[in-house]
PDB file of N, CA, C and O in Angstrom:
ATOM      1  N   MET A 468      79.490  88.648 132.511  1.00 31.00           N
ATOM      2  CA  MET A 468      80.148  89.641 133.319  1.00 31.00           C
ATOM      3  C   MET A 468      79.115  90.419 134.104  1.00 31.00           C
ATOM      4  O   MET A 468      77.969  90.501 133.731  1.00 31.00           O
ATOM      5  N   GLY A 469      79.571  91.020 135.146  1.00 34.00           N
ATOM      6  CA  GLY A 469      78.685  91.771 136.016  1.00 34.00           C
ATOM      7  C   GLY A 469      78.455  93.188 135.534  1.00 34.00           C
ATOM      8  O   GLY A 469      78.979  93.627 134.529  1.00 34.00           O
ATOM      9  N   GLN A 470      77.652  93.878 136.282  1.00 33.00           N
ATOM     10  CA  GLN A 470      77.361  95.261 135.998  1.00 33.00           C
ATOM     11  C   GLN A 470      78.385  96.122 136.706  1.00 33.00           C
ATOM     12  O   GLN A 470      78.975  95.732 137.691  1.00 33.00           O
ATOM     13  N   ASP A 471      78.563  97.353 136.199  1.00 44.00           N
ATOM     14  CA  ASP A 471      79.472  98.280 136.841  1.00 44.00           C
ATOM     15  C   ASP A 471      78.774  98.944 138.012  1.00 44.00           C
ATOM     16  O   ASP A 471      77.583  99.217 137.963  1.00 44.00           O
ATOM     17  N   LEU A 472      79.519  99.198 139.063  1.00 41.00           N
ATOM     18  CA  LEU A 472      78.981  99.959 140.169  1.00 41.00           C
ATOM     19  C   LEU A 472      78.780 101.393 139.717  1.00 41.00           C
ATOM     20  O   LEU A 472      79.600 101.958 139.019  1.00 41.00           O
ATOM     21  N   GLU A 473      77.694 102.000 140.125  1.00 37.00           N
ATOM     22  CA  GLU A 473      77.403 103.370 139.747  1.00 37.00           C
ATOM     23  C   GLU A 473      78.528 104.285 140.215  1.00 37.00           C
ATOM     24  O   GLU A 473      79.015 104.182 141.322  1.00 37.00           O
ATOM     25  N   GLY A 474      78.929 105.192 139.345  1.00 36.00           N
ATOM     26  CA  GLY A 474      79.945 106.159 139.705  1.00 36.00           C
ATOM     27  C   GLY A 474      81.361 105.696 139.462  1.00 36.00           C
ATOM     28  O   GLY A 474      82.287 106.454 139.651  1.00 36.00           O
ATOM     29  N   ALA A 475      81.555 104.479 139.062  1.00 44.00           N
ATOM     30  CA  ALA A 475      82.920 104.005 138.857  1.00 44.00           C
ATOM     31  C   ALA A 475      83.271 104.084 137.386  1.00 44.00           C
ATOM     32  O   ALA A 475      83.492 105.143 136.872  1.00 44.00           O
ATOM     33  N   SER A 476      83.277 102.956 136.704  1.00 47.00           N
ATOM     34  CA  SER A 476      83.712 102.969 135.321  1.00 47.00           C
ATOM     35  C   SER A 476      82.702 103.626 134.398  1.00 47.00           C
ATOM     36  O   SER A 476      83.031 103.957 133.275  1.00 47.00           O
ATOM     37  N   SER A 477      81.470 103.833 134.843  1.00 46.00           N
ATOM     38  CA  SER A 477      80.492 104.492 133.998  1.00 46.00           C
ATOM     39  C   SER A 477      80.732 105.998 133.943  1.00 46.00           C
ATOM     40  O   SER A 477      80.202 106.675 133.091  1.00 46.00           O
ATOM     41  N   ASP A 478      81.548 106.541 134.845  1.00 50.00           N
ATOM     42  CA  ASP A 478      81.873 107.953 134.882  1.00 50.00           C
ATOM     43  C   ASP A 478      83.007 108.215 133.910  1.00 50.00           C
ATOM     44  O   ASP A 478      84.094 107.671 134.061  1.00 50.00           O
ATOM     45  N   PRO A 479      82.801 109.069 132.894  1.00 50.00           N
ATOM     46  CA  PRO A 479      83.858 109.287 131.906  1.00 50.00           C
ATOM     47  C   PRO A 479      85.123 109.891 132.501  1.00 50.00           C
ATOM     48  O   PRO A 479      86.203 109.720 131.961  1.00 50.00           O
ATOM     49  N   GLN A 480      85.028 110.599 133.620  1.00 50.00           N
ATOM     50  CA  GLN A 480      86.210 111.164 134.243  1.00 50.00           C
ATOM     51  C   GLN A 480      86.975 110.120 135.034  1.00 50.00           C
ATOM     52  O   GLN A 480      88.107 110.347 135.420  1.00 50.00           O
ATOM     53  N   CYS A 481      86.363 109.003 135.307  1.00 56.00           N
ATOM     54  CA  CYS A 481      87.002 107.957 136.097  1.00 56.00           C
ATOM     55  C   CYS A 481      88.167 107.343 135.358  1.00 56.00           C
ATOM     56  O   CYS A 481      89.202 107.092 135.932  1.00 56.00           O
ATOM     57  N   ALA A 482      87.976 107.043 134.124  1.00 49.00           N
ATOM     58  CA  ALA A 482      89.007 106.344 133.362  1.00 49.00           C
ATOM     59  C   ALA A 482      89.214 107.041 132.035  1.00 49.00           C
ATOM     60  O   ALA A 482      88.277 107.264 131.300  1.00 49.00           O
ATOM     61  N   GLU A 483      90.422 107.387 131.771  1.00 48.00           N
ATOM     62  CA  GLU A 483      90.771 107.944 130.472  1.00 48.00           C
ATOM     63  C   GLU A 483      90.981 106.760 129.540  1.00 48.00           C
ATOM     64  O   GLU A 483      92.092 106.346 129.286  1.00 48.00           O
ATOM     65  N   ARG A 484      89.907 106.199 129.048  1.00 44.00           N
ATOM     66  CA  ARG A 484      89.960 104.960 128.284  1.00 44.00           C
ATOM     67  C   ARG A 484      90.788 105.086 127.006  1.00 44.00           C
ATOM     68  O   ARG A 484      91.423 104.142 126.586  1.00 44.00           O
ATOM     69  N   ALA A 485      90.741 106.232 126.379  1.00 39.00           N
ATOM     70  CA  ALA A 485      91.462 106.365 125.115  1.00 39.00           C
ATOM     71  C   ALA A 485      92.967 106.232 125.310  1.00 39.00           C
ATOM     72  O   ALA A 485      93.677 105.845 124.400  1.00 39.00           O
ATOM     73  N   SER A 486      93.470 106.541 126.507  1.00 50.00           N
ATOM     74  CA  SER A 486      94.907 106.494 126.713  1.00 50.00           C
ATOM     75  C   SER A 486      95.351 105.277 127.537  1.00 50.00           C
ATOM     76  O   SER A 486      96.533 105.096 127.741  1.00 50.00           O
ATOM     77  N   ALA A 487      94.432 104.491 128.015  1.00 52.00           N
ATOM     78  CA  ALA A 487      94.785 103.355 128.866  1.00 52.00           C
ATOM     79  C   ALA A 487      94.716 102.058 128.077  1.00 52.00           C
ATOM     80  O   ALA A 487      93.722 101.759 127.446  1.00 52.00           O
ATOM     81  N   ALA A 488      95.804 101.300 128.121  1.00 87.00           N
ATOM     82  CA  ALA A 488      95.814 100.006 127.452  1.00 87.00           C
ATOM     83  C   ALA A 488      95.521  98.875 128.425  1.00 87.00           C
ATOM     84  O   ALA A 488      95.185  97.784 128.025  1.00 87.00           O
ATOM     85  N   LEU A 489      95.635  99.159 129.728  1.00 92.00           N
ATOM     86  CA  LEU A 489      95.360  98.168 130.763  1.00 92.00           C
ATOM     87  C   LEU A 489      94.422  98.773 131.798  1.00 92.00           C
ATOM     88  O   LEU A 489      94.412  99.980 132.010  1.00 92.00           O
ATOM     89  N   GLU A 490      93.659  97.906 132.413  1.00 93.00           N
ATOM     90  CA  GLU A 490      92.831  98.353 133.529  1.00 93.00           C
ATOM     91  C   GLU A 490      92.793  97.262 134.581  1.00 93.00           C
ATOM     92  O   GLU A 490      92.940  96.089 134.268  1.00 93.00           O
ATOM     93  N   VAL A 491      92.638  97.687 135.820  1.00 92.00           N
ATOM     94  CA  VAL A 491      92.480  96.734 136.902  1.00 92.00           C
ATOM     95  C   VAL A 491      90.990  96.669 137.199  1.00 92.00           C
ATOM     96  O   VAL A 491      90.310  97.701 137.268  1.00 92.00           O
ATOM     97  N   ARG A 492      90.480  95.466 137.306  1.00 92.00           N
ATOM     98  CA  ARG A 492      89.056  95.253 137.603  1.00 92.00           C
ATOM     99  C   ARG A 492      88.938  94.582 138.955  1.00 92.00           C
ATOM    100  O   ARG A 492      89.620  93.604 139.230  1.00 92.00           O
ATOM    101  N   TYR A 493      88.077  95.131 139.764  1.00 91.00           N
ATOM    102  CA  TYR A 493      87.787  94.552 141.077  1.00 91.00           C
ATOM    103  C   TYR A 493      86.399  93.960 141.019  1.00 91.00           C
ATOM    104  O   TYR A 493      85.442  94.628 140.641  1.00 91.00           O
ATOM    105  N   ARG A 494      86.294  92.702 141.398  1.00 89.00           N
ATOM    106  CA  ARG A 494      85.008  92.002 141.398  1.00 89.00           C
ATOM    107  C   ARG A 494      84.740  91.502 142.802  1.00 89.00           C
ATOM    108  O   ARG A 494      85.612  90.955 143.458  1.00 89.00           O
ATOM    109  N   SER A 495      83.504  91.700 143.251  1.00 82.00           N
ATOM    110  CA  SER A 495      83.137  91.308 144.604  1.00 82.00           C
ATOM    111  C   SER A 495      81.809  90.579 144.598  1.00 82.00           C
ATOM    112  O   SER A 495      80.867  91.003 143.944  1.00 82.00           O
ATOM    113  N   GLU A 496      81.753  89.480 145.302  1.00 76.00           N
ATOM    114  CA  GLU A 496      80.485  88.758 145.451  1.00 76.00           C
ATOM    115  C   GLU A 496      79.688  89.311 146.623  1.00 76.00           C
ATOM    116  O   GLU A 496      78.488  89.161 146.687  1.00 76.00           O
ATOM    117  N   ALA A 497      80.358  89.910 147.576  1.00 70.00           N
ATOM    118  CA  ALA A 497      79.674  90.522 148.711  1.00 70.00           C
ATOM    119  C   ALA A 497      80.411  91.811 149.031  1.00 70.00           C
ATOM    120  O   ALA A 497      81.633  91.831 149.025  1.00 70.00           O
ATOM    121  N   PRO A 498      79.785  92.878 149.254  1.00 66.00           N
ATOM    122  CA  PRO A 498      78.357  93.103 149.396  1.00 66.00           C
ATOM    123  C   PRO A 498      77.650  93.412 148.087  1.00 66.00           C
ATOM    124  O   PRO A 498      76.464  93.729 148.075  1.00 66.00           O
ATOM    125  N   PHE A 499      78.360  93.376 146.931  1.00 68.00           N
ATOM    126  CA  PHE A 499      77.769  93.715 145.637  1.00 68.00           C
ATOM    127  C   PHE A 499      77.904  92.548 144.674  1.00 68.00           C
ATOM    128  O   PHE A 499      78.813  92.524 143.850  1.00 68.00           O
ATOM    129  N   PRO A 500      77.013  91.557 144.743  1.00 75.00           N
ATOM    130  CA  PRO A 500      77.160  90.371 143.891  1.00 75.00           C
ATOM    131  C   PRO A 500      77.114  90.703 142.403  1.00 75.00           C
ATOM    132  O   PRO A 500      76.340  91.546 141.974  1.00 75.00           O
ATOM    133  N   ASN A 501      77.990  90.039 141.648  1.00 76.00           N
ATOM    134  CA  ASN A 501      78.039  90.138 140.190  1.00 76.00           C
ATOM    135  C   ASN A 501      78.263  91.553 139.683  1.00 76.00           C
ATOM    136  O   ASN A 501      77.771  91.914 138.623  1.00 76.00           O
ATOM    137  N   ARG A 502      78.994  92.346 140.434  1.00 80.00           N
ATOM    138  CA  ARG A 502      79.318  93.701 140.002  1.00 80.00           C
ATOM    139  C   ARG A 502      80.815  93.897 140.070  1.00 80.00           C
ATOM    140  O   ARG A 502      81.509  93.212 140.800  1.00 80.00           O
ATOM    141  N   HIS A 503      81.307  94.848 139.282  1.00 84.00           N
ATOM    142  CA  HIS A 503      82.729  95.129 139.311  1.00 84.00           C
ATOM    143  C   HIS A 503      82.972  96.615 139.040  1.00 84.00           C
ATOM    144  O   HIS A 503      82.100  97.307 138.543  1.00 84.00           O
ATOM    145  N   VAL A 504      84.136  97.063 139.419  1.00 89.00           N
ATOM    146  CA  VAL A 504      84.594  98.407 139.079  1.00 89.00           C
ATOM    147  C   VAL A 504      85.922  98.251 138.364  1.00 89.00           C
ATOM    148  O   VAL A 504      86.626  97.260 138.538  1.00 89.00           O
ATOM    149  N   ARG A 505      86.263  99.225 137.546  1.00 92.00           N
ATOM    150  CA  ARG A 505      87.511  99.130 136.794  1.00 92.00           C
ATOM    151  C   ARG A 505      88.143 100.517 136.682  1.00 92.00           C
ATOM    152  O   ARG A 505      87.445 101.525 136.620  1.00 92.00           O
ATOM    153  N   PHE A 506      89.466 100.497 136.648  1.00 94.00           N
ATOM    154  CA  PHE A 506      90.238 101.726 136.613  1.00 94.00           C
ATOM    155  C   PHE A 506      91.456 101.527 135.733  1.00 94.00           C
ATOM    156  O   PHE A 506      92.029 100.444 135.709  1.00 94.00           O
ATOM    157  N   PRO A 507      91.907 102.564 135.014  1.00 93.00           N
ATOM    158  CA  PRO A 507      93.124 102.438 134.207  1.00 93.00           C
ATOM    159  C   PRO A 507      94.321 102.193 135.122  1.00 93.00           C
ATOM    160  O   PRO A 507      94.371 102.721 136.243  1.00 93.00           O
ATOM    161  N   CYS A 508      95.247 101.378 134.663  1.00 93.00           N
ATOM    162  CA  CYS A 508      96.407 101.046 135.494  1.00 93.00           C
ATOM    163  C   CYS A 508      97.629 100.808 134.617  1.00 93.00           C
ATOM    164  O   CYS A 508      97.529 100.743 133.397  1.00 93.00           O
ATOM    165  N   ASP A 509      98.779 100.643 135.273  1.00 91.00           N
ATOM    166  CA  ASP A 509      99.984 100.275 134.548  1.00 91.00           C
ATOM    167  C   ASP A 509     100.088  98.746 134.512  1.00 91.00           C
ATOM    168  O   ASP A 509      99.205  98.045 135.013  1.00 91.00           O
ATOM    169  N   ARG A 510     101.156  98.234 133.965  1.00 88.00           N
ATOM    170  CA  ARG A 510     101.263  96.771 133.800  1.00 88.00           C
ATOM    171  C   ARG A 510     101.379  96.024 135.121  1.00 88.00           C
ATOM    172  O   ARG A 510     101.176  94.819 135.176  1.00 88.00           O
ATOM    173  N   ASP A 511     101.697  96.740 136.202  1.00 90.00           N
ATOM    174  CA  ASP A 511     101.780  96.119 137.522  1.00 90.00           C
ATOM    175  C   ASP A 511     100.494  96.276 138.321  1.00 90.00           C
ATOM    176  O   ASP A 511     100.437  95.877 139.479  1.00 90.00           O
ATOM    177  N   GLY A 512      99.465  96.874 137.711  1.00 90.00           N
ATOM    178  CA  GLY A 512      98.185  97.038 138.387  1.00 90.00           C
ATOM    179  C   GLY A 512      98.086  98.288 139.241  1.00 90.00           C
ATOM    180  O   GLY A 512      97.126  98.452 139.985  1.00 90.00           O
ATOM    181  N   ARG A 513      99.061  99.183 139.132  1.00 93.00           N
ATOM    182  CA  ARG A 513      99.027 100.423 139.919  1.00 93.00           C
ATOM    183  C   ARG A 513      98.132 101.447 139.244  1.00 93.00           C
ATOM    184  O   ARG A 513      98.290 101.741 138.058  1.00 93.00           O
ATOM    185  N   VAL A 514      97.207 102.006 140.024  1.00 95.00           N
ATOM    186  CA  VAL A 514      96.283 103.025 139.545  1.00 95.00           C
ATOM    187  C   VAL A 514      96.819 104.390 139.965  1.00 95.00           C
ATOM    188  O   VAL A 514      97.245 104.563 141.110  1.00 95.00           O
ATOM    189  N   ASP A 515      96.796 105.358 139.066  1.00 95.00           N
ATOM    190  CA  ASP A 515      97.200 106.723 139.402  1.00 95.00           C
ATOM    191  C   ASP A 515      96.033 107.392 140.126  1.00 95.00           C
ATOM    192  O   ASP A 515      95.167 108.004 139.521  1.00 95.00           O
ATOM    193  N   ILE A 516      96.022 107.254 141.439  1.00 95.00           N
ATOM    194  CA  ILE A 516      94.927 107.759 142.275  1.00 95.00           C
ATOM    195  C   ILE A 516      94.733 109.258 142.076  1.00 95.00           C
ATOM    196  O   ILE A 516      93.609 109.747 142.067  1.00 95.00           O
ATOM    197  N   ASP A 517      95.824 109.998 141.914  1.00 95.00           N
ATOM    198  CA  ASP A 517      95.736 111.451 141.768  1.00 95.00           C
ATOM    199  C   ASP A 517      95.037 111.871 140.482  1.00 95.00           C
ATOM    200  O   ASP A 517      94.532 112.989 140.388  1.00 95.00           O
ATOM    201  N   ALA A 518      94.993 110.997 139.486  1.00 94.00           N
ATOM    202  CA  ALA A 518      94.355 111.325 138.213  1.00 94.00           C
ATOM    203  C   ALA A 518      92.844 111.103 138.251  1.00 94.00           C
ATOM    204  O   ALA A 518      92.137 111.532 137.339  1.00 94.00           O
ATOM    205  N   LEU A 519      92.339 110.446 139.279  1.00 94.00           N
ATOM    206  CA  LEU A 519      90.909 110.158 139.393  1.00 94.00           C
ATOM    207  C   LEU A 519      90.176 111.305 140.076  1.00 94.00           C
ATOM    208  O   LEU A 519      90.742 111.993 140.924  1.00 94.00           O
ATOM    209  N   ASN A 520      88.899 111.483 139.731  1.00 94.00           N
ATOM    210  CA  ASN A 520      88.104 112.477 140.457  1.00 94.00           C
ATOM    211  C   ASN A 520      87.756 111.911 141.835  1.00 94.00           C
ATOM    212  O   ASN A 520      88.045 110.751 142.144  1.00 94.00           O
ATOM    213  N   ASP A 521      87.156 112.725 142.681  1.00 95.00           N
ATOM    214  CA  ASP A 521      86.911 112.324 144.069  1.00 95.00           C
ATOM    215  C   ASP A 521      86.060 111.063 144.190  1.00 95.00           C
ATOM    216  O   ASP A 521      86.369 110.174 144.971  1.00 95.00           O
ATOM    217  N   ALA A 522      84.979 110.989 143.418  1.00 93.00           N
ATOM    218  CA  ALA A 522      84.087 109.824 143.513  1.00 93.00           C
ATOM    219  C   ALA A 522      84.810 108.548 143.079  1.00 93.00           C
ATOM    220  O   ALA A 522      84.698 107.513 143.735  1.00 93.00           O
ATOM    221  N   CYS A 523      85.561 108.633 142.004  1.00 93.00           N
ATOM    222  CA  CYS A 523      86.291 107.459 141.513  1.00 93.00           C
ATOM    223  C   CYS A 523      87.406 107.065 142.471  1.00 93.00           C
ATOM    224  O   CYS A 523      87.676 105.884 142.665  1.00 93.00           O
ATOM    225  N   ARG A 524      88.045 108.061 143.062  1.00 95.00           N
ATOM    226  CA  ARG A 524      89.105 107.777 144.038  1.00 95.00           C
ATOM    227  C   ARG A 524      88.535 106.998 145.218  1.00 95.00           C
ATOM    228  O   ARG A 524      89.110 106.002 145.657  1.00 95.00           O
ATOM    229  N   ARG A 525      87.376 107.431 145.717  1.00 95.00           N
ATOM    230  CA  ARG A 525      86.731 106.709 146.829  1.00 95.00           C
ATOM    231  C   ARG A 525      86.371 105.289 146.416  1.00 95.00           C
ATOM    232  O   ARG A 525      86.573 104.339 147.175  1.00 95.00           O
ATOM    233  N   ASP A 526      85.828 105.120 145.207  1.00 92.00           N
ATOM    234  CA  ASP A 526      85.465 103.782 144.726  1.00 92.00           C
ATOM    235  C   ASP A 526      86.693 102.886 144.609  1.00 92.00           C
ATOM    236  O   ASP A 526      86.650 101.706 144.968  1.00 92.00           O
ATOM    237  N   CYS A 527      87.787 103.440 144.121  1.00 94.00           N
ATOM    238  CA  CYS A 527      89.013 102.660 143.960  1.00 94.00           C
ATOM    239  C   CYS A 527      89.566 102.240 145.323  1.00 94.00           C
ATOM    240  O   CYS A 527      89.926 101.078 145.522  1.00 94.00           O
ATOM    241  N   LEU A 528      89.610 103.180 146.254  1.00 95.00           N
ATOM    242  CA  LEU A 528      90.122 102.855 147.587  1.00 95.00           C
ATOM    243  C   LEU A 528      89.224 101.841 148.294  1.00 95.00           C
ATOM    244  O   LEU A 528      89.705 100.930 148.967  1.00 95.00           O
ATOM    245  N   PHE A 529      87.910 101.978 148.114  1.00 91.00           N
ATOM    246  CA  PHE A 529      86.969 101.028 148.714  1.00 91.00           C
ATOM    247  C   PHE A 529      87.180  99.635 148.126  1.00 91.00           C
ATOM    248  O   PHE A 529      87.206  98.630 148.853  1.00 91.00           O
ATOM    249  N   ALA A 530      87.369  99.550 146.816  1.00 92.00           N
ATOM    250  CA  ALA A 530      87.598  98.255 146.166  1.00 92.00           C
ATOM    251  C   ALA A 530      88.889  97.617 146.677  1.00 92.00           C
ATOM    252  O   ALA A 530      88.945  96.411 146.907  1.00 92.00           O
ATOM    253  N   ARG A 531      89.921  98.423 146.888  1.00 94.00           N
ATOM    254  CA  ARG A 531      91.186  97.890 147.399  1.00 94.00           C
ATOM    255  C   ARG A 531      91.027  97.355 148.822  1.00 94.00           C
ATOM    256  O   ARG A 531      91.605  96.319 149.175  1.00 94.00           O
ATOM    257  N   VAL A 532      90.243  98.056 149.636  1.00 93.00           N
ATOM    258  CA  VAL A 532      89.984  97.576 150.998  1.00 93.00           C
ATOM    259  C   VAL A 532      89.234  96.253 150.954  1.00 93.00           C
ATOM    260  O   VAL A 532      89.567  95.310 151.669  1.00 93.00           O
ATOM    261  N   LEU A 533      88.203  96.165 150.100  1.00 89.00           N
ATOM    262  CA  LEU A 533      87.455  94.909 149.973  1.00 89.00           C
ATOM    263  C   LEU A 533      88.378  93.773 149.557  1.00 89.00           C
ATOM    264  O   LEU A 533      88.261  92.651 150.053  1.00 89.00           O
ATOM    265  N   GLU A 534      89.311  94.059 148.654  1.00 92.00           N
ATOM    266  CA  GLU A 534      90.250  93.020 148.215  1.00 92.00           C
ATOM    267  C   GLU A 534      91.134  92.567 149.380  1.00 92.00           C
ATOM    268  O   GLU A 534      91.332  91.376 149.591  1.00 92.00           O
ATOM    269  N   ARG A 535      91.648  93.501 150.132  1.00 94.00           N
ATOM    270  CA  ARG A 535      92.520  93.140 151.258  1.00 94.00           C
ATOM    271  C   ARG A 535      91.783  92.362 152.332  1.00 94.00           C
ATOM    272  O   ARG A 535      92.385  91.543 153.030  1.00 94.00           O
ATOM    273  N   LEU A 536      90.492  92.617 152.469  1.00 92.00           N
ATOM    274  CA  LEU A 536      89.686  91.890 153.452  1.00 92.00           C
ATOM    275  C   LEU A 536      89.206  90.547 152.921  1.00 92.00           C
ATOM    276  O   LEU A 536      88.580  89.774 153.640  1.00 92.00           O
ATOM    277  N   GLY A 537      89.476  90.273 151.655  1.00 90.00           N
ATOM    278  CA  GLY A 537      89.089  88.996 151.068  1.00 90.00           C
ATOM    279  C   GLY A 537      87.695  88.980 150.462  1.00 90.00           C
ATOM    280  O   GLY A 537      87.190  87.919 150.118  1.00 90.00           O
ATOM    281  N   TYR A 538      87.080  90.157 150.304  1.00 86.00           N
ATOM    282  CA  TYR A 538      85.731  90.228 149.737  1.00 86.00           C
ATOM    283  C   TYR A 538      85.717  90.571 148.258  1.00 86.00           C
ATOM    284  O   TYR A 538      84.660  90.647 147.644  1.00 86.00           O
ATOM    285  N   ALA A 539      86.877  90.811 147.661  1.00 89.00           N
ATOM    286  CA  ALA A 539      86.953  91.152 146.245  1.00 89.00           C
ATOM    287  C   ALA A 539      88.225  90.556 145.664  1.00 89.00           C
ATOM    288  O   ALA A 539      89.188  90.286 146.384  1.00 89.00           O
ATOM    289  N   GLN A 540      88.216  90.361 144.366  1.00 91.00           N
ATOM    290  CA  GLN A 540      89.383  89.887 143.641  1.00 91.00           C
ATOM    291  C   GLN A 540      89.701  90.910 142.559  1.00 91.00           C
ATOM    292  O   GLN A 540      88.803  91.489 141.959  1.00 91.00           O
ATOM    293  N   SER A 541      91.003  91.111 142.313  1.00 93.00           N
ATOM    294  CA  SER A 541      91.394  92.034 141.250  1.00 93.00           C
ATOM    295  C   SER A 541      91.994  91.250 140.092  1.00 93.00           C
ATOM    296  O   SER A 541      92.509  90.143 140.266  1.00 93.00           O
ATOM    297  N   GLN A 542      91.892  91.849 138.927  1.00 93.00           N
ATOM    298  CA  GLN A 542      92.420  91.233 137.720  1.00 93.00           C
ATOM    299  C   GLN A 542      92.881  92.352 136.805  1.00 93.00           C
ATOM    300  O   GLN A 542      92.157  93.335 136.596  1.00 93.00           O
ATOM    301  N   ILE A 543      94.079  92.229 136.242  1.00 94.00           N
ATOM    302  CA  ILE A 543      94.561  93.198 135.276  1.00 94.00           C
ATOM    303  C   ILE A 543      94.166  92.697 133.897  1.00 94.00           C
ATOM    304  O   ILE A 543      94.443  91.554 133.537  1.00 94.00           O
ATOM    305  N   VAL A 544      93.513  93.566 133.132  1.00 93.00           N
ATOM    306  CA  VAL A 544      92.960  93.183 131.830  1.00 93.00           C
ATOM    307  C   VAL A 544      93.439  94.165 130.768  1.00 93.00           C
ATOM    308  O   VAL A 544      93.452  95.376 130.992  1.00 93.00           O
ATOM    309  N   ARG A 545      93.844  93.628 129.644  1.00 92.00           N
ATOM    310  CA  ARG A 545      94.198  94.492 128.490  1.00 92.00           C
ATOM    311  C   ARG A 545      92.896  94.908 127.810  1.00 92.00           C
ATOM    312  O   ARG A 545      92.034  94.082 127.554  1.00 92.00           O
ATOM    313  N   VAL A 546      92.775  96.185 127.540  1.00 88.00           N
ATOM    314  CA  VAL A 546      91.572  96.707 126.873  1.00 88.00           C
ATOM    315  C   VAL A 546      91.954  97.225 125.510  1.00 88.00           C
ATOM    316  O   VAL A 546      93.075  97.680 125.281  1.00 88.00           O
ATOM    317  N   SER A 547      91.012  97.162 124.598  1.00 81.00           N
ATOM    318  CA  SER A 547      91.277  97.682 123.254  1.00 81.00           C
ATOM    319  C   SER A 547      91.086  99.189 123.270  1.00 81.00           C
ATOM    320  O   SER A 547      90.170  99.713 123.896  1.00 81.00           O
ATOM    321  N   ILE A 548      91.969  99.873 122.583  1.00 73.00           N
ATOM    322  CA  ILE A 548      91.903 101.331 122.500  1.00 73.00           C
ATOM    323  C   ILE A 548      91.180 101.697 121.213  1.00 73.00           C
ATOM    324  O   ILE A 548      91.568 101.262 120.131  1.00 73.00           O
ATOM    325  N   PRO A 549      90.097 102.495 121.334  1.00 71.00           N
ATOM    326  CA  PRO A 549      89.361 102.887 120.130  1.00 71.00           C
ATOM    327  C   PRO A 549      90.253 103.682 119.180  1.00 71.00           C
ATOM    328  O   PRO A 549      91.037 104.521 119.619  1.00 71.00           O
ATOM    329  N   ALA A 550      90.104 103.414 117.905  1.00 63.00           N
ATOM    330  CA  ALA A 550      90.931 104.108 116.900  1.00 63.00           C
ATOM    331  C   ALA A 550      90.403 105.474 116.592  1.00 63.00           C
ATOM    332  O   ALA A 550      89.311 105.829 116.786  1.00 63.00           O
TER     333      ALA A 550
END
């Protein structure tokens, strides 16, 4: 797996991991090879943009633009919730 983009999933305010059972992951080979960002989502892949801080919101919107332009792929992944 790739590394996380700085400011995205490495930011604890970006994703409320303890309460999220699913996350959407965006992976891009260009312009950031072997890197991905991830955000908590619902079962349909919808991210609550309003719940993200400003930096994470920008990263999420940028990842969505890259996906629409064909430079990134998204995947919904079930994550384990820490007990």
